[in-house]
Amino acid sequence: MMLNVFDDHTDLSFQAARIICDQIKAKPDSVICFASGETPLSAYSLFTTLMMAEQIDYEHFTLIGLDEWVGVPPENHGSCAWFLRTNVINPLNLLPGQYRLFDGMTSDLPGECVAMDEFISERGGLDLIVVGIGMNGHIGFNEPGVSPDLYSHVIELDEITSTVGQKYFKEETRLTKGITLGISHLREAKTAMLLASGERKAPIMKATLEGEISMEVPATIMREHPNGLVLIDQKAASLLTARE
Ligand code: F6R
């Protein structure tokens, strides 16, 4: 795993965008998983701008949505689907066959998990997974205590996730379950990139990078990834004892 500490969120976002672009440049049929959330927002905006400015061919790249709130429809602005459509899929005009997002409204959630896993494995697995980190150390909706051996699954949300998750919604929304790629997807991805920014992420970044590797803090699994990249800003790094 490699740790990179940037001056601020803007510098971090430029580097993250560059890494995603370069992945597609090097392998046009890359399969890339995108997290939603505040942290990667600027990186995605820069990514779509760079793709067009540099005329990088992205007709053959596939986008995977990392997770979704169960029971939240895609037209809700707080959904992960809405986030990825607005910030990546629509700006790049991706074709329907080029992306797959979890349907959090389906009556067949287990079938949705199987379909996602098949979609990814039929395309040769993930080349790159871009993730954020929750205040409790979750990755996607892989909450503390999750099994590291899971692929796509449905999970009861941790109280911290349900509470913090309200920030994405205009109205208070009942958030009890999530559907998410599993830690096995992250472990098997050729590259895993974790982004974290701001002071509020400093305690969990300390636990992630300096605490015991354990599923009590799922993000610690990044330290075992042979091609793990952790991009954080100075504020998120402020509690680390050893900085690179
Ligand atoms: C969202 C996701 C979550 C977020 C995490 C951080 O798709 O998977 O794990 O990455 O909760 O969210 P932000 O970036 O809003 O702090």
PDB file of C-alpha atoms and ligand atoms in Angstrom:
ATOM      1  CA  MET A   1       0.000   0.000   0.000  1.00  0.00           C
ATOM      2  CA  MET A   2       1.195   3.502  -0.764  1.00  0.00           C
ATOM      3  CA  LEU A   3       0.209   6.578   1.218  1.00  0.00           C
ATOM      4  CA  ASN A   4       0.183  10.012  -0.404  1.00  0.00           C
ATOM      5  CA  VAL A   5      -0.568  13.101   1.639  1.00  0.00           C
ATOM      6  CA  PHE A   6      -1.641  16.190  -0.330  1.00  0.00           C
ATOM      7  CA  ASP A   7      -1.813  19.809   0.775  1.00  0.00           C
ATOM      8  CA  ASP A   8      -5.549  19.986   0.330  1.00  0.00           C
ATOM      9  CA  HIS A   9      -8.652  18.418  -1.181  1.00  0.00           C
ATOM     10  CA  THR A  10      -8.051  20.097  -4.551  1.00  0.00           C
ATOM     11  CA  ASP A  11      -4.580  18.597  -4.982  1.00  0.00           C
ATOM     12  CA  LEU A  12      -5.871  15.215  -3.865  1.00  0.00           C
ATOM     13  CA  SER A  13      -8.748  15.427  -6.357  1.00  0.00           C
ATOM     14  CA  PHE A  14      -6.401  16.271  -9.252  1.00  0.00           C
ATOM     15  CA  GLN A  15      -4.260  13.238  -8.493  1.00  0.00           C
ATOM     16  CA  ALA A  16      -7.261  10.928  -8.133  1.00  0.00           C
ATOM     17  CA  ALA A  17      -8.687  12.176 -11.444  1.00  0.00           C
ATOM     18  CA  ARG A  18      -5.313  11.669 -13.113  1.00  0.00           C
ATOM     19  CA  ILE A  19      -5.106   8.091 -11.846  1.00  0.00           C
ATOM     20  CA  ILE A  20      -8.581   7.227 -13.178  1.00  0.00           C
ATOM     21  CA  CYS A  21      -7.823   8.808 -16.577  1.00  0.00           C
ATOM     22  CA  ASP A  22      -4.477   7.054 -16.845  1.00  0.00           C
ATOM     23  CA  GLN A  23      -6.114   3.736 -16.016  1.00  0.00           C
ATOM     24  CA  ILE A  24      -8.496   4.122 -18.973  1.00  0.00           C
ATOM     25  CA  LYS A  25      -5.724   5.417 -21.231  1.00  0.00           C
ATOM     26  CA  ALA A  26      -3.577   2.374 -20.444  1.00  0.00           C
ATOM     27  CA  LYS A  27      -6.472  -0.095 -20.681  1.00  0.00           C
ATOM     28  CA  PRO A  28      -9.457   1.281 -22.601  1.00  0.00           C
ATOM     29  CA  ASP A  29     -11.716  -1.612 -21.559  1.00  0.00           C
ATOM     30  CA  SER A  30     -11.061  -1.032 -17.852  1.00  0.00           C
ATOM     31  CA  VAL A  31     -13.744  -1.956 -15.346  1.00  0.00           C
ATOM     32  CA  ILE A  32     -13.796   0.752 -12.669  1.00  0.00           C
ATOM     33  CA  CYS A  33     -15.894   0.923  -9.536  1.00  0.00           C
ATOM     34  CA  PHE A  34     -16.885   4.385  -8.316  1.00  0.00           C
ATOM     35  CA  ALA A  35     -17.967   5.338  -4.807  1.00  0.00           C
ATOM     36  CA  SER A  36     -20.432   8.170  -4.246  1.00  0.00           C
ATOM     37  CA  GLY A  37     -20.111  10.882  -1.612  1.00  0.00           C
ATOM     38  CA  GLU A  38     -18.594  14.261  -0.907  1.00  0.00           C
ATOM     39  CA  THR A  39     -14.976  13.144  -1.032  1.00  0.00           C
ATOM     40  CA  PRO A  40     -14.713  12.038  -4.696  1.00  0.00           C
ATOM     41  CA  LEU A  41     -17.038  14.703  -6.112  1.00  0.00           C
ATOM     42  CA  SER A  42     -14.324  17.101  -7.327  1.00  0.00           C
ATOM     43  CA  ALA A  43     -12.175  14.224  -8.544  1.00  0.00           C
ATOM     44  CA  TYR A  44     -15.027  13.010 -10.754  1.00  0.00           C
ATOM     45  CA  SER A  45     -15.627  16.470 -12.144  1.00  0.00           C
ATOM     46  CA  LEU A  46     -11.928  16.785 -13.007  1.00  0.00           C
ATOM     47  CA  PHE A  47     -11.906  13.240 -14.367  1.00  0.00           C
ATOM     48  CA  THR A  48     -14.758  13.852 -16.822  1.00  0.00           C
ATOM     49  CA  THR A  49     -13.216  17.182 -17.871  1.00  0.00           C
ATOM     50  CA  LEU A  50      -9.801  15.613 -18.442  1.00  0.00           C
ATOM     51  CA  MET A  51     -11.255  12.686 -20.393  1.00  0.00           C
ATOM     52  CA  MET A  52     -12.832  15.081 -22.843  1.00  0.00           C
ATOM     53  CA  ALA A  53      -9.992  17.609 -22.932  1.00  0.00           C
ATOM     54  CA  GLU A  54      -7.449  14.896 -23.651  1.00  0.00           C
ATOM     55  CA  GLN A  55      -9.836  13.064 -25.984  1.00  0.00           C
ATOM     56  CA  ILE A  56      -9.275   9.789 -24.206  1.00  0.00           C
ATOM     57  CA  ASP A  57     -11.333   6.975 -25.719  1.00  0.00           C
ATOM     58  CA  TYR A  58     -13.782   5.764 -23.101  1.00  0.00           C
ATOM     59  CA  GLU A  59     -16.242   3.865 -25.298  1.00  0.00           C
ATOM     60  CA  HIS A  60     -15.027   0.569 -23.931  1.00  0.00           C
ATOM     61  CA  PHE A  61     -14.722   1.384 -20.259  1.00  0.00           C
ATOM     62  CA  THR A  62     -17.274   0.025 -17.779  1.00  0.00           C
ATOM     63  CA  LEU A  63     -18.473   1.849 -14.666  1.00  0.00           C
ATOM     64  CA  ILE A  64     -19.697  -0.007 -11.597  1.00  0.00           C
ATOM     65  CA  GLY A  65     -21.560   1.739  -8.791  1.00  0.00           C
ATOM     66  CA  LEU A  66     -20.112   0.714  -5.436  1.00  0.00           C
ATOM     67  CA  ASP A  67     -23.310   0.694  -3.399  1.00  0.00           C
ATOM     68  CA  GLU A  68     -26.850   1.923  -2.869  1.00  0.00           C
ATOM     69  CA  TRP A  69     -29.282   2.656  -0.058  1.00  0.00           C
ATOM     70  CA  VAL A  70     -31.963  -0.037   0.028  1.00  0.00           C
ATOM     71  CA  GLY A  71     -35.427   1.473  -0.466  1.00  0.00           C
ATOM     72  CA  VAL A  72     -34.171   4.724  -2.006  1.00  0.00           C
ATOM     73  CA  PRO A  73     -35.217   5.223  -5.647  1.00  0.00           C
ATOM     74  CA  PRO A  74     -32.672   6.349  -8.258  1.00  0.00           C
ATOM     75  CA  GLU A  75     -34.502   9.636  -8.862  1.00  0.00           C
ATOM     76  CA  ASN A  76     -33.937  10.640  -5.218  1.00  0.00           C
ATOM     77  CA  HIS A  77     -31.041  13.122  -5.221  1.00  0.00           C
ATOM     78  CA  GLY A  78     -29.567  11.397  -2.189  1.00  0.00           C
ATOM     79  CA  SER A  79     -29.229   8.047  -3.954  1.00  0.00           C
ATOM     80  CA  CYS A  80     -25.865   6.768  -5.126  1.00  0.00           C
ATOM     81  CA  ALA A  81     -27.418   6.188  -8.570  1.00  0.00           C
ATOM     82  CA  TRP A  82     -28.398   9.838  -8.873  1.00  0.00           C
ATOM     83  CA  PHE A  83     -24.921  10.901  -7.749  1.00  0.00           C
ATOM     84  CA  LEU A  84     -23.119   8.754 -10.317  1.00  0.00           C
ATOM     85  CA  ARG A  85     -25.520   9.637 -13.135  1.00  0.00           C
ATOM     86  CA  THR A  86     -25.118  13.353 -12.473  1.00  0.00           C
ATOM     87  CA  ASN A  87     -21.388  13.386 -11.920  1.00  0.00           C
ATOM     88  CA  VAL A  88     -19.989  10.702 -14.216  1.00  0.00           C
ATOM     89  CA  ILE A  89     -22.493   8.825 -16.399  1.00  0.00           C
ATOM     90  CA  ASN A  90     -24.306  11.817 -17.914  1.00  0.00           C
ATOM     91  CA  PRO A  91     -21.258  14.079 -18.378  1.00  0.00           C
ATOM     92  CA  LEU A  92     -19.536  11.268 -20.284  1.00  0.00           C
ATOM     93  CA  ASN A  93     -22.732  10.151 -22.050  1.00  0.00           C
ATOM     94  CA  LEU A  94     -22.038   6.548 -21.145  1.00  0.00           C
ATOM     95  CA  LEU A  95     -24.201   4.004 -22.957  1.00  0.00           C
ATOM     96  CA  PRO A  96     -26.584   1.827 -20.871  1.00  0.00           C
ATOM     97  CA  GLY A  97     -24.429  -1.287 -21.458  1.00  0.00           C
ATOM     98  CA  GLN A  98     -21.377   0.558 -20.146  1.00  0.00           C
ATOM     99  CA  TYR A  99     -22.428   0.803 -16.532  1.00  0.00           C
ATOM    100  CA  ARG A 100     -24.171  -1.086 -13.784  1.00  0.00           C
ATOM    101  CA  LEU A 101     -25.661   0.419 -10.654  1.00  0.00           C
ATOM    102  CA  PHE A 102     -27.370  -1.437  -7.824  1.00  0.00           C
ATOM    103  CA  ASP A 103     -31.156  -1.189  -7.825  1.00  0.00           C
ATOM    104  CA  GLY A 104     -32.015  -0.448  -4.214  1.00  0.00           C
ATOM    105  CA  MET A 105     -35.731  -0.752  -4.978  1.00  0.00           C
ATOM    106  CA  THR A 106     -35.779  -4.303  -6.322  1.00  0.00           C
ATOM    107  CA  SER A 107     -37.923  -6.931  -4.599  1.00  0.00           C
ATOM    108  CA  ASP A 108     -35.129  -9.432  -5.319  1.00  0.00           C
ATOM    109  CA  LEU A 109     -32.083  -8.094  -3.477  1.00  0.00           C
ATOM    110  CA  PRO A 110     -30.218 -11.456  -3.456  1.00  0.00           C
ATOM    111  CA  GLY A 111     -30.760 -11.707  -7.225  1.00  0.00           C
ATOM    112  CA  GLU A 112     -29.442  -8.153  -7.605  1.00  0.00           C
ATOM    113  CA  CYS A 113     -26.248  -9.178  -5.785  1.00  0.00           C
ATOM    114  CA  VAL A 114     -25.759 -12.228  -8.017  1.00  0.00           C
ATOM    115  CA  ALA A 115     -26.382 -10.139 -11.145  1.00  0.00           C
ATOM    116  CA  MET A 116     -23.790  -7.551 -10.059  1.00  0.00           C
ATOM    117  CA  ASP A 117     -21.179 -10.199  -9.274  1.00  0.00           C
ATOM    118  CA  GLU A 118     -21.759 -11.859 -12.651  1.00  0.00           C
ATOM    119  CA  PHE A 119     -21.596  -8.544 -14.479  1.00  0.00           C
ATOM    120  CA  ILE A 120     -18.185  -7.842 -12.925  1.00  0.00           C
ATOM    121  CA  SER A 121     -16.713 -11.306 -13.374  1.00  0.00           C
ATOM    122  CA  GLU A 122     -17.893 -11.579 -16.996  1.00  0.00           C
ATOM    123  CA  ARG A 123     -15.807  -8.478 -17.669  1.00  0.00           C
ATOM    124  CA  GLY A 124     -12.699  -9.911 -16.016  1.00  0.00           C
ATOM    125  CA  GLY A 125     -13.020  -8.296 -12.576  1.00  0.00           C
ATOM    126  CA  LEU A 126     -12.291  -4.785 -11.378  1.00  0.00           C
ATOM    127  CA  ASP A 127      -9.212  -3.004 -12.667  1.00  0.00           C
ATOM    128  CA  LEU A 128      -9.665  -0.118 -10.252  1.00  0.00           C
ATOM    129  CA  ILE A 129     -11.947   0.488  -7.288  1.00  0.00           C
ATOM    130  CA  VAL A 130     -12.295   4.050  -5.987  1.00  0.00           C
ATOM    131  CA  VAL A 131     -13.578   4.211  -2.421  1.00  0.00           C
ATOM    132  CA  GLY A 132     -14.152   6.728   0.331  1.00  0.00           C
ATOM    133  CA  ILE A 133     -14.149   5.988   4.041  1.00  0.00           C
ATOM    134  CA  GLY A 134     -17.016   6.316   6.495  1.00  0.00           C
ATOM    135  CA  MET A 135     -16.626   7.878   9.927  1.00  0.00           C
ATOM    136  CA  ASN A 136     -16.730   4.322  11.299  1.00  0.00           C
ATOM    137  CA  GLY A 137     -14.162   2.978   8.825  1.00  0.00           C
ATOM    138  CA  HIS A 138     -16.652   1.489   6.410  1.00  0.00           C
ATOM    139  CA  ILE A 139     -15.840   0.987   2.753  1.00  0.00           C
ATOM    140  CA  GLY A 140     -18.879   1.062   0.526  1.00  0.00           C
ATOM    141  CA  PHE A 141     -21.437  -0.262   2.983  1.00  0.00           C
ATOM    142  CA  ASN A 142     -19.045  -2.820   4.416  1.00  0.00           C
ATOM    143  CA  GLU A 143     -19.738  -1.908   7.994  1.00  0.00           C
ATOM    144  CA  PRO A 144     -17.612  -2.747  11.074  1.00  0.00           C
ATOM    145  CA  GLY A 145     -17.661  -6.488  11.728  1.00  0.00           C
ATOM    146  CA  VAL A 146     -18.361  -7.461   8.107  1.00  0.00           C
ATOM    147  CA  SER A 147     -16.858 -10.668   6.722  1.00  0.00           C
ATOM    148  CA  PRO A 148     -13.854 -10.011   4.471  1.00  0.00           C
ATOM    149  CA  ASP A 149     -14.950 -12.911   2.242  1.00  0.00           C
ATOM    150  CA  LEU A 150     -18.140 -11.404   0.873  1.00  0.00           C
ATOM    151  CA  TYR A 151     -18.846 -10.206  -2.645  1.00  0.00           C
ATOM    152  CA  SER A 152     -22.080  -8.246  -3.241  1.00  0.00           C
ATOM    153  CA  HIS A 153     -24.422  -8.387  -0.294  1.00  0.00           C
ATOM    154  CA  VAL A 154     -27.162  -6.638   1.623  1.00  0.00           C
ATOM    155  CA  ILE A 155     -26.252  -5.333   5.055  1.00  0.00           C
ATOM    156  CA  GLU A 156     -27.894  -3.643   8.042  1.00  0.00           C
ATOM    157  CA  LEU A 157     -26.460  -0.153   8.255  1.00  0.00           C
ATOM    158  CA  ASP A 158     -24.487   0.897  11.279  1.00  0.00           C
ATOM    159  CA  GLU A 159     -26.107   3.700  13.294  1.00  0.00           C
ATOM    160  CA  ILE A 160     -23.268   6.062  12.372  1.00  0.00           C
ATOM    161  CA  THR A 161     -23.879   5.426   8.667  1.00  0.00           C
ATOM    162  CA  SER A 162     -27.650   6.002   8.947  1.00  0.00           C
ATOM    163  CA  THR A 163     -27.088   9.230  10.864  1.00  0.00           C
ATOM    164  CA  VAL A 164     -24.205  10.641   8.802  1.00  0.00           C
ATOM    165  CA  GLY A 165     -25.993   9.536   5.592  1.00  0.00           C
ATOM    166  CA  GLN A 166     -28.732  12.116   6.192  1.00  0.00           C
ATOM    167  CA  LYS A 167     -26.332  14.728   4.793  1.00  0.00           C
ATOM    168  CA  TYR A 168     -27.060  13.479   1.258  1.00  0.00           C
ATOM    169  CA  PHE A 169     -30.837  13.931   1.566  1.00  0.00           C
ATOM    170  CA  LYS A 170     -33.039  17.023   1.458  1.00  0.00           C
ATOM    171  CA  GLU A 171     -35.528  15.429   3.868  1.00  0.00           C
ATOM    172  CA  GLU A 172     -34.921  13.066   6.748  1.00  0.00           C
ATOM    173  CA  THR A 173     -34.826   9.591   5.192  1.00  0.00           C
ATOM    174  CA  ARG A 174     -35.053   6.186   6.820  1.00  0.00           C
ATOM    175  CA  LEU A 175     -31.754   4.450   6.057  1.00  0.00           C
ATOM    176  CA  THR A 176     -31.637   0.950   7.459  1.00  0.00           C
ATOM    177  CA  LYS A 177     -30.021  -1.271   4.837  1.00  0.00           C
ATOM    178  CA  GLY A 178     -27.477  -0.983   2.086  1.00  0.00           C
ATOM    179  CA  ILE A 179     -26.535  -3.100  -0.916  1.00  0.00           C
ATOM    180  CA  THR A 180     -22.830  -3.061  -1.639  1.00  0.00           C
ATOM    181  CA  LEU A 181     -19.861  -4.661  -3.312  1.00  0.00           C
ATOM    182  CA  GLY A 182     -17.910  -6.701  -0.782  1.00  0.00           C
ATOM    183  CA  ILE A 183     -14.422  -6.612   0.646  1.00  0.00           C
ATOM    184  CA  SER A 184     -13.577  -9.522  -1.687  1.00  0.00           C
ATOM    185  CA  HIS A 185     -14.139  -7.195  -4.642  1.00  0.00           C
ATOM    186  CA  LEU A 186     -11.699  -4.707  -3.150  1.00  0.00           C
ATOM    187  CA  ARG A 187      -9.132  -7.380  -2.366  1.00  0.00           C
ATOM    188  CA  GLU A 188      -9.338  -8.744  -5.912  1.00  0.00           C
ATOM    189  CA  ALA A 189      -9.337  -5.378  -7.692  1.00  0.00           C
ATOM    190  CA  LYS A 190      -6.039  -4.821  -9.489  1.00  0.00           C
ATOM    191  CA  THR A 191      -5.782  -1.379  -7.911  1.00  0.00           C
ATOM    192  CA  ALA A 192      -7.681  -0.044  -4.897  1.00  0.00           C
ATOM    193  CA  MET A 193      -7.678   3.701  -4.270  1.00  0.00           C
ATOM    194  CA  LEU A 194      -9.022   5.176  -1.038  1.00  0.00           C
ATOM    195  CA  LEU A 195      -9.658   8.918  -0.741  1.00  0.00           C
ATOM    196  CA  ALA A 196     -10.129  10.823   2.513  1.00  0.00           C
ATOM    197  CA  SER A 197     -10.259  14.514   3.207  1.00  0.00           C
ATOM    198  CA  GLY A 198     -10.820  16.887   6.090  1.00  0.00           C
ATOM    199  CA  GLU A 199     -10.279  17.000   9.834  1.00  0.00           C
ATOM    200  CA  ARG A 200     -13.360  14.928  10.614  1.00  0.00           C
ATOM    201  CA  LYS A 201     -11.687  11.954   8.889  1.00  0.00           C
ATOM    202  CA  ALA A 202      -8.435  12.303  10.874  1.00  0.00           C
ATOM    203  CA  PRO A 203      -9.349   9.906  13.752  1.00  0.00           C
ATOM    204  CA  ILE A 204     -10.563   7.147  11.426  1.00  0.00           C
ATOM    205  CA  MET A 205      -7.525   7.571   9.160  1.00  0.00           C
ATOM    206  CA  LYS A 206      -5.287   7.107  12.190  1.00  0.00           C
ATOM    207  CA  ALA A 207      -7.177   3.913  13.084  1.00  0.00           C
ATOM    208  CA  THR A 208      -7.030   2.772   9.447  1.00  0.00           C
ATOM    209  CA  LEU A 209      -3.321   3.336   8.949  1.00  0.00           C
ATOM    210  CA  GLU A 210      -1.919   2.807  12.433  1.00  0.00           C
ATOM    211  CA  GLY A 211      -4.401   0.553  14.231  1.00  0.00           C
ATOM    212  CA  GLU A 212      -4.741  -3.203  14.140  1.00  0.00           C
ATOM    213  CA  ILE A 213      -5.816  -4.679  10.793  1.00  0.00           C
ATOM    214  CA  SER A 214      -9.287  -5.928  11.574  1.00  0.00           C
ATOM    215  CA  MET A 215     -12.766  -5.959  10.129  1.00  0.00           C
ATOM    216  CA  GLU A 216     -13.820  -3.772  13.072  1.00  0.00           C
ATOM    217  CA  VAL A 217     -12.332  -1.046  10.858  1.00  0.00           C
ATOM    218  CA  PRO A 218     -12.964  -2.448   7.362  1.00  0.00           C
ATOM    219  CA  ALA A 219     -10.735   0.172   5.686  1.00  0.00           C
ATOM    220  CA  THR A 220      -7.662  -1.388   7.357  1.00  0.00           C
ATOM    221  CA  ILE A 221      -7.861  -4.032   4.614  1.00  0.00           C
ATOM    222  CA  MET A 222      -6.274  -1.413   2.330  1.00  0.00           C
ATOM    223  CA  ARG A 223      -2.966  -2.058   4.074  1.00  0.00           C
ATOM    224  CA  GLU A 224      -2.937  -5.612   2.775  1.00  0.00           C
ATOM    225  CA  HIS A 225      -3.674  -4.672  -0.824  1.00  0.00           C
ATOM    226  CA  PRO A 226      -0.571  -5.151  -2.977  1.00  0.00           C
ATOM    227  CA  ASN A 227      -1.609  -2.224  -5.142  1.00  0.00           C
ATOM    228  CA  GLY A 228      -3.426  -0.083  -2.605  1.00  0.00           C
ATOM    229  CA  LEU A 229      -3.249   3.702  -2.919  1.00  0.00           C
ATOM    230  CA  VAL A 230      -4.353   5.906  -0.060  1.00  0.00           C
ATOM    231  CA  LEU A 231      -4.731   9.566  -1.017  1.00  0.00           C
ATOM    232  CA  ILE A 232      -5.476  11.909   1.851  1.00  0.00           C
ATOM    233  CA  ASP A 233      -5.077  15.595   2.558  1.00  0.00           C
ATOM    234  CA  GLN A 234      -3.092  17.215   5.375  1.00  0.00           C
ATOM    235  CA  LYS A 235      -6.190  17.612   7.522  1.00  0.00           C
ATOM    236  CA  ALA A 236      -7.123  13.937   7.298  1.00  0.00           C
ATOM    237  CA  ALA A 237      -3.479  13.071   8.003  1.00  0.00           C
ATOM    238  CA  SER A 238      -3.200  15.415  10.994  1.00  0.00           C
ATOM    239  CA  LEU A 239      -3.306  12.669  13.654  1.00  0.00           C
ATOM    240  CA  LEU A 240      -0.850  10.287  11.975  1.00  0.00           C
ATOM    241  CA  THR A 241       2.377   9.724  13.818  1.00  0.00           C
ATOM    242  CA  ALA A 242       4.434   8.618  10.846  1.00  0.00           C
ATOM    243  CA  ARG A 243       3.715  10.513   7.645  1.00  0.00           C
ATOM    244  CA  GLU A 244       5.130   9.963   4.207  1.00  0.00           C
TER     245      GLU A 244
HETATM  246  C1  F6R B   1     -20.582   5.894  -0.938  1.00  0.00           C
HETATM  247  C2  F6R B   1     -19.829   4.994  -0.057  1.00  0.00           C
HETATM  248  C3  F6R B   1     -19.441   5.420   1.315  1.00  0.00           C
HETATM  249  C4  F6R B   1     -18.659   6.731   1.326  1.00  0.00           C
HETATM  250  C5  F6R B   1     -18.235   7.121   2.741  1.00  0.00           C
HETATM  251  C6  F6R B   1     -17.613   8.501   2.768  1.00  0.00           C
HETATM  252  O1  F6R B   1     -20.802   5.260  -2.172  1.00  0.00           O
HETATM  253  O2  F6R B   1     -19.546   3.916  -0.432  1.00  0.00           O
HETATM  254  O3  F6R B   1     -18.677   4.397   1.895  1.00  0.00           O
HETATM  255  O4  F6R B   1     -17.536   6.604   0.519  1.00  0.00           O
HETATM  256  O5  F6R B   1     -19.319   7.080   3.605  1.00  0.00           O
HETATM  257  O6  F6R B   1     -18.528   9.464   2.348  1.00  0.00           O
HETATM  258  P1  F6R B   1     -18.112  10.983   2.123  1.00  0.00           P
HETATM  259  O7  F6R B   1     -17.171  10.997   0.976  1.00  0.00           O
HETATM  260  O8  F6R B   1     -19.414  11.685   1.808  1.00  0.00           O
HETATM  261  O9  F6R B   1     -17.486  11.430   3.389  1.00  0.00           O
END
